[in-house]
Structures are given as structure tokens and as C-alpha cells.
PDB file of C-alpha atoms in Angstrom:
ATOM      1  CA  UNK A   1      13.667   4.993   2.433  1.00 86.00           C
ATOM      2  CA  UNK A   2      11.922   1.250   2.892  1.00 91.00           C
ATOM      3  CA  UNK A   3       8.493   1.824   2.101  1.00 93.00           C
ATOM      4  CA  UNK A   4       5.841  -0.763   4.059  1.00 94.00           C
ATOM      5  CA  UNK A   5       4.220  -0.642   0.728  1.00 92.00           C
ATOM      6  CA  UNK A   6       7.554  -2.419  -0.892  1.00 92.00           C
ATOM      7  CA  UNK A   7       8.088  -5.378   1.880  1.00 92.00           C
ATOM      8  CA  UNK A   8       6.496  -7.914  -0.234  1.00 92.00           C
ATOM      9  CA  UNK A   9       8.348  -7.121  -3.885  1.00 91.00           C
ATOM     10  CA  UNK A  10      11.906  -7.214  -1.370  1.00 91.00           C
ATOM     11  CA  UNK A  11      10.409 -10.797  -0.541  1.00 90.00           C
ATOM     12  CA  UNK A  12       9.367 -12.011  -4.019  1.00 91.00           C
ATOM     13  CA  UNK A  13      11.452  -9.816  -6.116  1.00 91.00           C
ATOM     14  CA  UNK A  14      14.873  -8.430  -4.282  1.00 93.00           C
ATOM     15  CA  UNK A  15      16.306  -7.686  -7.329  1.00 92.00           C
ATOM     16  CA  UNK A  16      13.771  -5.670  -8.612  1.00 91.00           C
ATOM     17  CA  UNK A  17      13.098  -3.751  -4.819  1.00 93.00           C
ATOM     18  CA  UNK A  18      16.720  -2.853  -5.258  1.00 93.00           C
ATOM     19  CA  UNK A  19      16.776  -0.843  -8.630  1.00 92.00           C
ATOM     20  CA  UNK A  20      13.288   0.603  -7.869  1.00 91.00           C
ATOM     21  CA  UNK A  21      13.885   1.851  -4.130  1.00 89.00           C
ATOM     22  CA  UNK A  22      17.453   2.234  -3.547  1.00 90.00           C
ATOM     23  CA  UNK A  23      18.343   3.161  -7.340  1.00 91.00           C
ATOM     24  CA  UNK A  24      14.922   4.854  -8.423  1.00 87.00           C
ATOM     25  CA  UNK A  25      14.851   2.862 -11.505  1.00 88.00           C
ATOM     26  CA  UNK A  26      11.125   2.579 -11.486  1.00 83.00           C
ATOM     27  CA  UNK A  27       9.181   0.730 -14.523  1.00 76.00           C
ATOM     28  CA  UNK A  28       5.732   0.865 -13.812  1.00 80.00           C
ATOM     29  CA  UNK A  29       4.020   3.905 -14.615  1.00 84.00           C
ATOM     30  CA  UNK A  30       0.176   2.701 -13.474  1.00 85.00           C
ATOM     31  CA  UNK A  31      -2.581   1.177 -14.894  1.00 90.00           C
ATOM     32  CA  UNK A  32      -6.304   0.835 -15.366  1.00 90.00           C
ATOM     33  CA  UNK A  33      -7.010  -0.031 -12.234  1.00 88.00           C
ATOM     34  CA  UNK A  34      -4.382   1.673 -10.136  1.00 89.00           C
ATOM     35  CA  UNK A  35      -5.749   4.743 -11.544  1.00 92.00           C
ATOM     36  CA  UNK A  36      -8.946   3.745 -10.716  1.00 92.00           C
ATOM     37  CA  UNK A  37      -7.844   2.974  -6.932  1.00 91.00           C
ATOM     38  CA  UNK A  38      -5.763   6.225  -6.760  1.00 92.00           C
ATOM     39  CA  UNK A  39      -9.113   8.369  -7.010  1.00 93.00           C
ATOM     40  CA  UNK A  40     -11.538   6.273  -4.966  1.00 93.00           C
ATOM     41  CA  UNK A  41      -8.673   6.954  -2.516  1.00 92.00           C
ATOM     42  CA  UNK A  42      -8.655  10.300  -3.287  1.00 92.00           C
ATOM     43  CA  UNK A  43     -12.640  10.725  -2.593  1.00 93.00           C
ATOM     44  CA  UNK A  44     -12.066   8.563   0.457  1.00 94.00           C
ATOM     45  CA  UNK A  45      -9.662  11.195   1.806  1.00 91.00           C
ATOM     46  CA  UNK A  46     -12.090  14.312   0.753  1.00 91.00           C
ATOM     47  CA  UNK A  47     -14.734  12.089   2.050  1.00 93.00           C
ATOM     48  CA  UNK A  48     -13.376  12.348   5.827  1.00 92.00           C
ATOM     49  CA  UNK A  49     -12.198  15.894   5.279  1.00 89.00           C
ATOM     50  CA  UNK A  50     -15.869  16.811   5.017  1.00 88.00           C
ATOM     51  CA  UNK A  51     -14.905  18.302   0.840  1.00 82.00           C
ATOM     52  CA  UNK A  52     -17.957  17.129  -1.198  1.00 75.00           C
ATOM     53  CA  UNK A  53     -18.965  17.010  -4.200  1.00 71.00           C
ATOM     54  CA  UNK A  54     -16.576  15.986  -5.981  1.00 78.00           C
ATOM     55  CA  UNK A  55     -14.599  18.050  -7.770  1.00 80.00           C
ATOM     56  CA  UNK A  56     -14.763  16.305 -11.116  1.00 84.00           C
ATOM     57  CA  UNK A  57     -12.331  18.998 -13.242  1.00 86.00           C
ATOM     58  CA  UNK A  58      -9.269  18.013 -10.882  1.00 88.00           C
ATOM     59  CA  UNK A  59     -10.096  13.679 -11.343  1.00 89.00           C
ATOM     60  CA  UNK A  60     -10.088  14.887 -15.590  1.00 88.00           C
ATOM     61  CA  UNK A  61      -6.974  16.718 -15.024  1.00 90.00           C
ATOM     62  CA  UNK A  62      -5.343  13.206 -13.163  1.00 90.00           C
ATOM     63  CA  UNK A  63      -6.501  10.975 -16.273  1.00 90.00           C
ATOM     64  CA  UNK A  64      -5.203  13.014 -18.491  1.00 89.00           C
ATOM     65  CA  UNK A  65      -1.834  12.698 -16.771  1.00 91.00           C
ATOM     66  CA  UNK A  66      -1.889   9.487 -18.037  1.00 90.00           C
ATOM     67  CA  UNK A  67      -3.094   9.874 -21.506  1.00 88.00           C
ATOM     68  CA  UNK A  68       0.116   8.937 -23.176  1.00 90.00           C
ATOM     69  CA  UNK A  69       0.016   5.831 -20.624  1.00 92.00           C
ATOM     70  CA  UNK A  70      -0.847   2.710 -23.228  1.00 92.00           C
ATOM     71  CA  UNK A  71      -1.742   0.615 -19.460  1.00 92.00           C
ATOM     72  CA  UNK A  72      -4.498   3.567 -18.504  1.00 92.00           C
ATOM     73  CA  UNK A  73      -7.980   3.217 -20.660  1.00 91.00           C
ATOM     74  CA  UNK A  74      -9.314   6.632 -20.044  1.00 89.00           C
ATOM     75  CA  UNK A  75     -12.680   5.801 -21.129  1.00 87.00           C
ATOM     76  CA  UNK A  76     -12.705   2.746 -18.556  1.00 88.00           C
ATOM     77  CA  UNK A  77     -11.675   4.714 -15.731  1.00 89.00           C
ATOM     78  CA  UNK A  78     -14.221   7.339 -16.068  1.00 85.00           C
ATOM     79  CA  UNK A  79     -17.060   4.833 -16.538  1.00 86.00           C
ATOM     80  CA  UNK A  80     -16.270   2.980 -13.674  1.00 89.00           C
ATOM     81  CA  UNK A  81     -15.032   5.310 -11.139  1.00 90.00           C
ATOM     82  CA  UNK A  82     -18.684   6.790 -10.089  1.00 91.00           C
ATOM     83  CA  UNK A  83     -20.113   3.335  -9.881  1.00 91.00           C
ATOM     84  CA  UNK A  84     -17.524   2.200  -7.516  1.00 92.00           C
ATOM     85  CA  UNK A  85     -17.624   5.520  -4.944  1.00 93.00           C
ATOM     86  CA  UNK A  86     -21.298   4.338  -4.725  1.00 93.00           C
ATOM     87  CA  UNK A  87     -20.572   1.399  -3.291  1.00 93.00           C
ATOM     88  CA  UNK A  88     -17.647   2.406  -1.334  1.00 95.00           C
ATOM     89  CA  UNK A  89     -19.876   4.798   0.200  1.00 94.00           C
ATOM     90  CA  UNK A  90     -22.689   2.601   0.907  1.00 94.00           C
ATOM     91  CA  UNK A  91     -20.634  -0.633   1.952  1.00 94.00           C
ATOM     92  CA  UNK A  92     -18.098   1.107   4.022  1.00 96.00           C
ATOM     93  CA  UNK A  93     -17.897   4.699   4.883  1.00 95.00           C
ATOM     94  CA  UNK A  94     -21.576   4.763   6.024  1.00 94.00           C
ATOM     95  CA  UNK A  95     -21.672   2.068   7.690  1.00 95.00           C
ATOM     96  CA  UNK A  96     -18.173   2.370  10.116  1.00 95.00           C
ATOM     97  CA  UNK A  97     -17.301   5.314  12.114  1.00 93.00           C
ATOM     98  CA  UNK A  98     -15.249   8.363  11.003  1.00 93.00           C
ATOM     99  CA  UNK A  99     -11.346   7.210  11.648  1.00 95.00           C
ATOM    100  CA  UNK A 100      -8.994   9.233  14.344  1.00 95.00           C
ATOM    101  CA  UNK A 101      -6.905  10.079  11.686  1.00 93.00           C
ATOM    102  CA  UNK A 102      -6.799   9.833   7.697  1.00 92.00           C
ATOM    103  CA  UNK A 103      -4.051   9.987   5.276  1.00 89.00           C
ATOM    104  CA  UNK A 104      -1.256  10.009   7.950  1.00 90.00           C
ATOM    105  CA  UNK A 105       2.234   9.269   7.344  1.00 92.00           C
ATOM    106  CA  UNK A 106       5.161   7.651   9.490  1.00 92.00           C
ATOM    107  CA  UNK A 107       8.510   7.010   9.578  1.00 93.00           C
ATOM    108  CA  UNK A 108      11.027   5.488  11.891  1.00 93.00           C
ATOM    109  CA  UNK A 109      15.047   6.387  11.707  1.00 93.00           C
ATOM    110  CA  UNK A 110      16.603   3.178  12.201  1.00 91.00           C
ATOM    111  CA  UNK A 111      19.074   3.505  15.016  1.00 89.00           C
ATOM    112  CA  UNK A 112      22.872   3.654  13.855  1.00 90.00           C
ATOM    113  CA  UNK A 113      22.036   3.419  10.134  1.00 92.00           C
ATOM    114  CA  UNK A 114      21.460   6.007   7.521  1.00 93.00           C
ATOM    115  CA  UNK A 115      18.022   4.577   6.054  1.00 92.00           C
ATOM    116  CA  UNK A 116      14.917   4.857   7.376  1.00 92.00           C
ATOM    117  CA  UNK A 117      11.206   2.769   7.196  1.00 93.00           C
ATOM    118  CA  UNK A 118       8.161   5.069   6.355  1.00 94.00           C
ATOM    119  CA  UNK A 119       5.263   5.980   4.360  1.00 92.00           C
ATOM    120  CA  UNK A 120       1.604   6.895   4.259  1.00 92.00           C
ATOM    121  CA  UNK A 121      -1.203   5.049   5.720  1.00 93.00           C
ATOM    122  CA  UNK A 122      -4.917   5.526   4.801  1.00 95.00           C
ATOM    123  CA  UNK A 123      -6.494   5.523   8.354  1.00 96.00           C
ATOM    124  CA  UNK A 124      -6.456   4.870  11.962  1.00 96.00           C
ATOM    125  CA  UNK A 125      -9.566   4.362  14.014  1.00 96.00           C
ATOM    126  CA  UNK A 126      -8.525   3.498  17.626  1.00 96.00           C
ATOM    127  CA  UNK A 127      -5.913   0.596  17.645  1.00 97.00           C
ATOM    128  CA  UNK A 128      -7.029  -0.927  13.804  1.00 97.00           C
ATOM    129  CA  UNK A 129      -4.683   0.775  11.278  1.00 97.00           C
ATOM    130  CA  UNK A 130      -6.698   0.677   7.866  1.00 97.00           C
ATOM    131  CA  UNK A 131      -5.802   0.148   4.461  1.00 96.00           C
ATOM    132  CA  UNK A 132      -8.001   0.480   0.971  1.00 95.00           C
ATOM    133  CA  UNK A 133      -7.046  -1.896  -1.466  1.00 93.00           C
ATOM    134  CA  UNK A 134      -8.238  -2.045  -5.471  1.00 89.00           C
ATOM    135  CA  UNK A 135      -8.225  -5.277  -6.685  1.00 89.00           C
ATOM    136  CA  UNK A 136     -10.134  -7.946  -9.100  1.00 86.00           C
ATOM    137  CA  UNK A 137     -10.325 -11.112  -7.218  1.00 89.00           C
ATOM    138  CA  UNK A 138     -12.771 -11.705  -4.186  1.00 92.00           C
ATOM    139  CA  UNK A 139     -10.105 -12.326  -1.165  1.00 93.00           C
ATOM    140  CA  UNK A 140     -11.147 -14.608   1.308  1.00 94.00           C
ATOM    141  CA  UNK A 141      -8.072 -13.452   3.748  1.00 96.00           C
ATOM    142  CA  UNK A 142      -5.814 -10.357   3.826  1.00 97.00           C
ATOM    143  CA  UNK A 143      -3.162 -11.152   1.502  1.00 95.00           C
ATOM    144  CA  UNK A 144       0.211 -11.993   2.161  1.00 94.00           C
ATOM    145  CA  UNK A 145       1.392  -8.803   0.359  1.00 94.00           C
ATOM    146  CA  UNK A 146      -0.707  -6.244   2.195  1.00 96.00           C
ATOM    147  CA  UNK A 147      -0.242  -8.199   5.519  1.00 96.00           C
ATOM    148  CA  UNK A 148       3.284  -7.319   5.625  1.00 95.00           C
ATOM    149  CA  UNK A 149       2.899  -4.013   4.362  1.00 96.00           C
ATOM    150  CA  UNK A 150       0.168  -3.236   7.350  1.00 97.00           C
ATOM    151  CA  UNK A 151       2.339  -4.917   9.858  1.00 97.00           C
ATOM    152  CA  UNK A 152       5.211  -2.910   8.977  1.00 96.00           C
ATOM    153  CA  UNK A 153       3.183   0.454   9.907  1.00 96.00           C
ATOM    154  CA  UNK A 154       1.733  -1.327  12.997  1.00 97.00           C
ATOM    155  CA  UNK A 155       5.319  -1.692  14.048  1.00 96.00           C
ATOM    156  CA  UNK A 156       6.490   1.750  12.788  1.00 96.00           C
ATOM    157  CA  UNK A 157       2.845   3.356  14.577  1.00 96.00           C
ATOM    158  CA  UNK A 158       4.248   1.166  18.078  1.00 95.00           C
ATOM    159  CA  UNK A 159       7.172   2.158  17.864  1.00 94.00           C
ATOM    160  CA  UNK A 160       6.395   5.843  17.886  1.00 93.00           C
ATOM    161  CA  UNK A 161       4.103   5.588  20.836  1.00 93.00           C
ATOM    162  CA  UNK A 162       0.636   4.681  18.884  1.00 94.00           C
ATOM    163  CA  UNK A 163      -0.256   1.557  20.131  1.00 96.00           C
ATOM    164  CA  UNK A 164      -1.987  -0.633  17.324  1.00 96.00           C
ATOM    165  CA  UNK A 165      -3.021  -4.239  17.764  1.00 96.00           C
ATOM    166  CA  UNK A 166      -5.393  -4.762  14.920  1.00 98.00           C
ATOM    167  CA  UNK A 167      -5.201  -4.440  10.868  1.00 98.00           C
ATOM    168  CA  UNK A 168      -8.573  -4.099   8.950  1.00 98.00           C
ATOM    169  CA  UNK A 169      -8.456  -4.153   4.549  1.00 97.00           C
ATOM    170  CA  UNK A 170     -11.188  -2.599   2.597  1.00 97.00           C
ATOM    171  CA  UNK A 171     -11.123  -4.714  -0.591  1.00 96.00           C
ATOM    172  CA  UNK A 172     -12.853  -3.104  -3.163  1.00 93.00           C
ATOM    173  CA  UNK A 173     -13.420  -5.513  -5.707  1.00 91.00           C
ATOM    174  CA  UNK A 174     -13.563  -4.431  -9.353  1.00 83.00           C
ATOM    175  CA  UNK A 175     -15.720  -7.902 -10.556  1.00 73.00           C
ATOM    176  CA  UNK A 176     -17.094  -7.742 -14.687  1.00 72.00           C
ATOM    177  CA  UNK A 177     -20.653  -7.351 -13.552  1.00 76.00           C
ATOM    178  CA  UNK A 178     -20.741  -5.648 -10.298  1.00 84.00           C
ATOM    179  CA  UNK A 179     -18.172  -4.792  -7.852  1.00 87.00           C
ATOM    180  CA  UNK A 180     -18.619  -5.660  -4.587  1.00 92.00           C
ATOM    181  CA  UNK A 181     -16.854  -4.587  -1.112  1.00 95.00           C
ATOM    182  CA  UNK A 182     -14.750  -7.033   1.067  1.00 96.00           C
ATOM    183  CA  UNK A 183     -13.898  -5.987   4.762  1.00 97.00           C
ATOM    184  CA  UNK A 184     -11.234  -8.393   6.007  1.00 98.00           C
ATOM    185  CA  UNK A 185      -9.712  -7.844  10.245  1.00 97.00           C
ATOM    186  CA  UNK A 186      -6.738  -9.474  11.819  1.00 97.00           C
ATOM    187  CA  UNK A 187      -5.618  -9.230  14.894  1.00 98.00           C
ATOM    188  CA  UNK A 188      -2.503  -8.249  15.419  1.00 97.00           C
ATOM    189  CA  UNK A 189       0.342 -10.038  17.749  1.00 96.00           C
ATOM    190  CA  UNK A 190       3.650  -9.568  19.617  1.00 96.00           C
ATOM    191  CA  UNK A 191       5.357 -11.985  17.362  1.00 97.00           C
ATOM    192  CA  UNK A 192       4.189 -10.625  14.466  1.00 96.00           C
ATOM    193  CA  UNK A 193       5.827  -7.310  15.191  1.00 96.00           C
ATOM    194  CA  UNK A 194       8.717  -8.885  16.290  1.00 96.00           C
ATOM    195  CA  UNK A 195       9.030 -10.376  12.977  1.00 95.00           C
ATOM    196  CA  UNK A 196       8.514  -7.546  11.281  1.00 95.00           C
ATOM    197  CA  UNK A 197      11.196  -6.109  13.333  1.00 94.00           C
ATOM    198  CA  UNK A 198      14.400  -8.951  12.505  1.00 95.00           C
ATOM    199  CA  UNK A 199      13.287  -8.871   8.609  1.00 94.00           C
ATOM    200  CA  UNK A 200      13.909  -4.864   8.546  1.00 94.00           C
ATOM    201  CA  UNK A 201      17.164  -5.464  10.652  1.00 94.00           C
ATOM    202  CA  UNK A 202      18.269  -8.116   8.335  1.00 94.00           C
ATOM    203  CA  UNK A 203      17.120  -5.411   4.759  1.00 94.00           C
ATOM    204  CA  UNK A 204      19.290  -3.080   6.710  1.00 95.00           C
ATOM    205  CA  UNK A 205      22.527  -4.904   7.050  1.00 96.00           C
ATOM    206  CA  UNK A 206      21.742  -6.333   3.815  1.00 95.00           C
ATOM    207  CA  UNK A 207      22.013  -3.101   2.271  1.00 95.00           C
ATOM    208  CA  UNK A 208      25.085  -1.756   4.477  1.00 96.00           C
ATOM    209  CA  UNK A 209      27.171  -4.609   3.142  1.00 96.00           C
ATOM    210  CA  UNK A 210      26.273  -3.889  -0.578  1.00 96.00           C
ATOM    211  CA  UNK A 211      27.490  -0.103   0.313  1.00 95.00           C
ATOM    212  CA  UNK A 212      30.576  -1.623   1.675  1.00 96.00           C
ATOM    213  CA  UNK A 213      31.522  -3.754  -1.151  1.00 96.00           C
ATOM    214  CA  UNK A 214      28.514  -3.386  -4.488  1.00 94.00           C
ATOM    215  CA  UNK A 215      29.743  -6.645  -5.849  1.00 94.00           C
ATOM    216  CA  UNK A 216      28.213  -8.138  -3.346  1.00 95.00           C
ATOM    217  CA  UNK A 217      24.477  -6.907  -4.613  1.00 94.00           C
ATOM    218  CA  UNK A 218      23.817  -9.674  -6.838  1.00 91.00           C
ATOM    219  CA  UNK A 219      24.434 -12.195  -3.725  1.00 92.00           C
ATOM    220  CA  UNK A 220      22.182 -10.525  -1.507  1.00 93.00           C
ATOM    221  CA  UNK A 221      20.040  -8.846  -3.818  1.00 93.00           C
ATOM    222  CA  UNK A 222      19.501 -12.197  -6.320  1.00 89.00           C
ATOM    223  CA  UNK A 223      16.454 -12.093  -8.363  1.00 83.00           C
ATOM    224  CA  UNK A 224      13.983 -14.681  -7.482  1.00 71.00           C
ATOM    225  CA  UNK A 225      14.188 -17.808  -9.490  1.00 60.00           C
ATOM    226  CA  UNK A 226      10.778 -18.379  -8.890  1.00 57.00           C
ATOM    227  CA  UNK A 227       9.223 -15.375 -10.424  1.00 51.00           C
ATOM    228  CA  UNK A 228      10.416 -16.528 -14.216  1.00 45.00           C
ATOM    229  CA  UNK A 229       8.437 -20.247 -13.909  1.00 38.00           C
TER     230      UNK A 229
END
């Protein structure tokens, strides 16, 4: 499966997409803040669903999955997780109506090929597809990274019959004094989609001539020069 989530680490790090998607050699087990971003997600979800309070014993029972996790400060994530659903609250889900649908997930079969595109998004409200991101630097545009990744379900979401011509990132900034909320909209165009659309054909033949011949992996799957400097 080619996950929308992946698109940018094919981009800056083929080599790397390659043994963590196609060969499930995956080396990152989560952090910090990932953990952090997985429950405000989680709340988000529970949020919509109309499930409050939160149920604090199952959030212990995720940290401690990570206890033996030398990237995951326990102590961090449960002093900073409340603080943060405040403001997510009061920035965002107050403020912006309740999406058409939350937690979805799509997928596309490419035609004639064995491998498919999907994953899950966080919402949908009318054409915007929507997408909470964790991070610690104030954006002042929608990354490169989750612009591809939204575009990619925009396509996927077209394609099935779901028309979507807008993108919209929550940035929930962790800052060291006081996080703060970032909403960030794009519009979303024809050639954009069509883009999308030639760099999944090209992943696709890329990886049906590495089936066909798997010395050819290191040619087409080369890792990025770039990322060393």
C-alpha cells in the first residue's frame, strides 16, 4: 500500500520509503511529541463522536505502551497533553463547524497493478479535506510535506466520487511557553491533482520494474544524496 502520509519521505528519502513501506522495515518507534499528537487526535475524534470526558485510564494505558521507548518522556506527555486539548478546543473545534465526516479512510486500486494508494484522513467538512498536524515551529504556509500528503487524498476522495477542491491544516504548535494554534487553507487545483496523479503512476512503474528485475532497486530507489549534507 502507498500511504498519502509517505509521499514526501518517497521524495526526500526513496531509499528509506522502500524498506519501510514495501519491506516493513520500520525504525521509528515515536516520540515525545508524536505521542503527544496521537492523543490530541484521539480526543479530536471522541470530540466529534460526542464521547466526553475523557477517558484518562485508556491515554495511561497508551503511554505506557511506550515506556520502554527512550524517544517518549512520559512525564512530558502527561503534563502537556491537557494544556494543549484546551486550546485545541478553544482555537478550533469551537469555533468551526462539526465536519461531514471524521476519521475516514480511502483507498484507490490502481488499475492493472497489484498496489494500491490509501489511508486515513482526519476530516471532511464539505469540499475542504482536513488534517491535524503536531509540530514545534510556527508555519507560515502548509508545508511541502503535508501538501502532498493532503493532495494525494484529495485525488484519492475525487477519484471515488467525493469531490474536494480545498485542503485546510490545523497546526498545533507545541512552542516552550505557550502553544498556540495555526489554521492554514489552500485551494485546491486541476493541475495539482493531475500531478499528483503522474507522480503515483511513475512510484508504480517504479516499483513494477524493481519486481521484475530487484537489482534494479538501488537505481530507482537511490538514497538521496542530499539528506547526508
Amino acid at each position: 500500500r502507498i500511504r498519502p502520509s509517505s509521499m514526501s519521505k518517497l521524495f526526500d528519502h526513496p531509499a528509506k520509503w522502500y524498506k519501510e513501506t514495501i519491506l516493513g522495515q520500520n525504525s521509528f518507534f515515536g516520540n515525545t511529541n508524536t505521542v503527544i499528537g496521537d492523543i490530541i487526535h484521539g480526543r479530536i475524534h471522541k470530540y466529534y463522536d460526542g464521547i466526553e470526558p475523557v477517558d484518562m485510564d485508556d491515554e495511561l494505558e497508551y503511554i505506557t505502551t511506550h515506556k520502554d521507548n527512550p524517544d517518549v518522556n512520559e512525564w512530558t506527555v502527561a503534563d502537556e497533553v491537557d494544556r494543549i486539548w484546551d486550546l485545541v478546543r478553544l482555537a478550533y473545534l469551537e469555533k468551526y463547524p462539526k465536519p461531514d465526516e471524521a476519521e475516514g479512510s480511502v483507498q484507490f486500486e490502481i488499475p492493472n497493478s497489484k498496489y494500491y494508494i490509501g489511508g486515513s484522513f482526519d476530516a471532511i467538512e464539505g469540499q475542504t479535506v482536513i488534517d491535524f498536524k503536531t509540530t514545534s515551529v510556527t508555519p507560515k504556509k502548509i508545508t511541502s510535506a503535508h501538501r502532498l500528503q493532503l493532495l494525494t487524498y484529495a485525488l484519492i476522495l475525487n477519484l471515488k466520487g467525493r469531490k474536494t477542491n480545498n485542503m485546510r491544516v490545523v497546526y498545533i504548535v507545541k512552542l516552550k511557553k505557550e502553544p498556540k494554534v495555526v489554521i492554514l487553507e489552500e485551494e485546491i487545483q486541476d493541475k495539482d491533482l493531475e500531478y499528483i496523479k503522474l507522480q503515483i503512476k511513475n512510484i508504480v512503474k517504479r516499483l513494477e520494474l524493481v519486481d521484475e528485475d530487484e537489482t534494479l532497486r538501488e537505481l530507482l530507489f537511490a538514497p538521496n544524496p542530499l539528506s547526508r549534507m
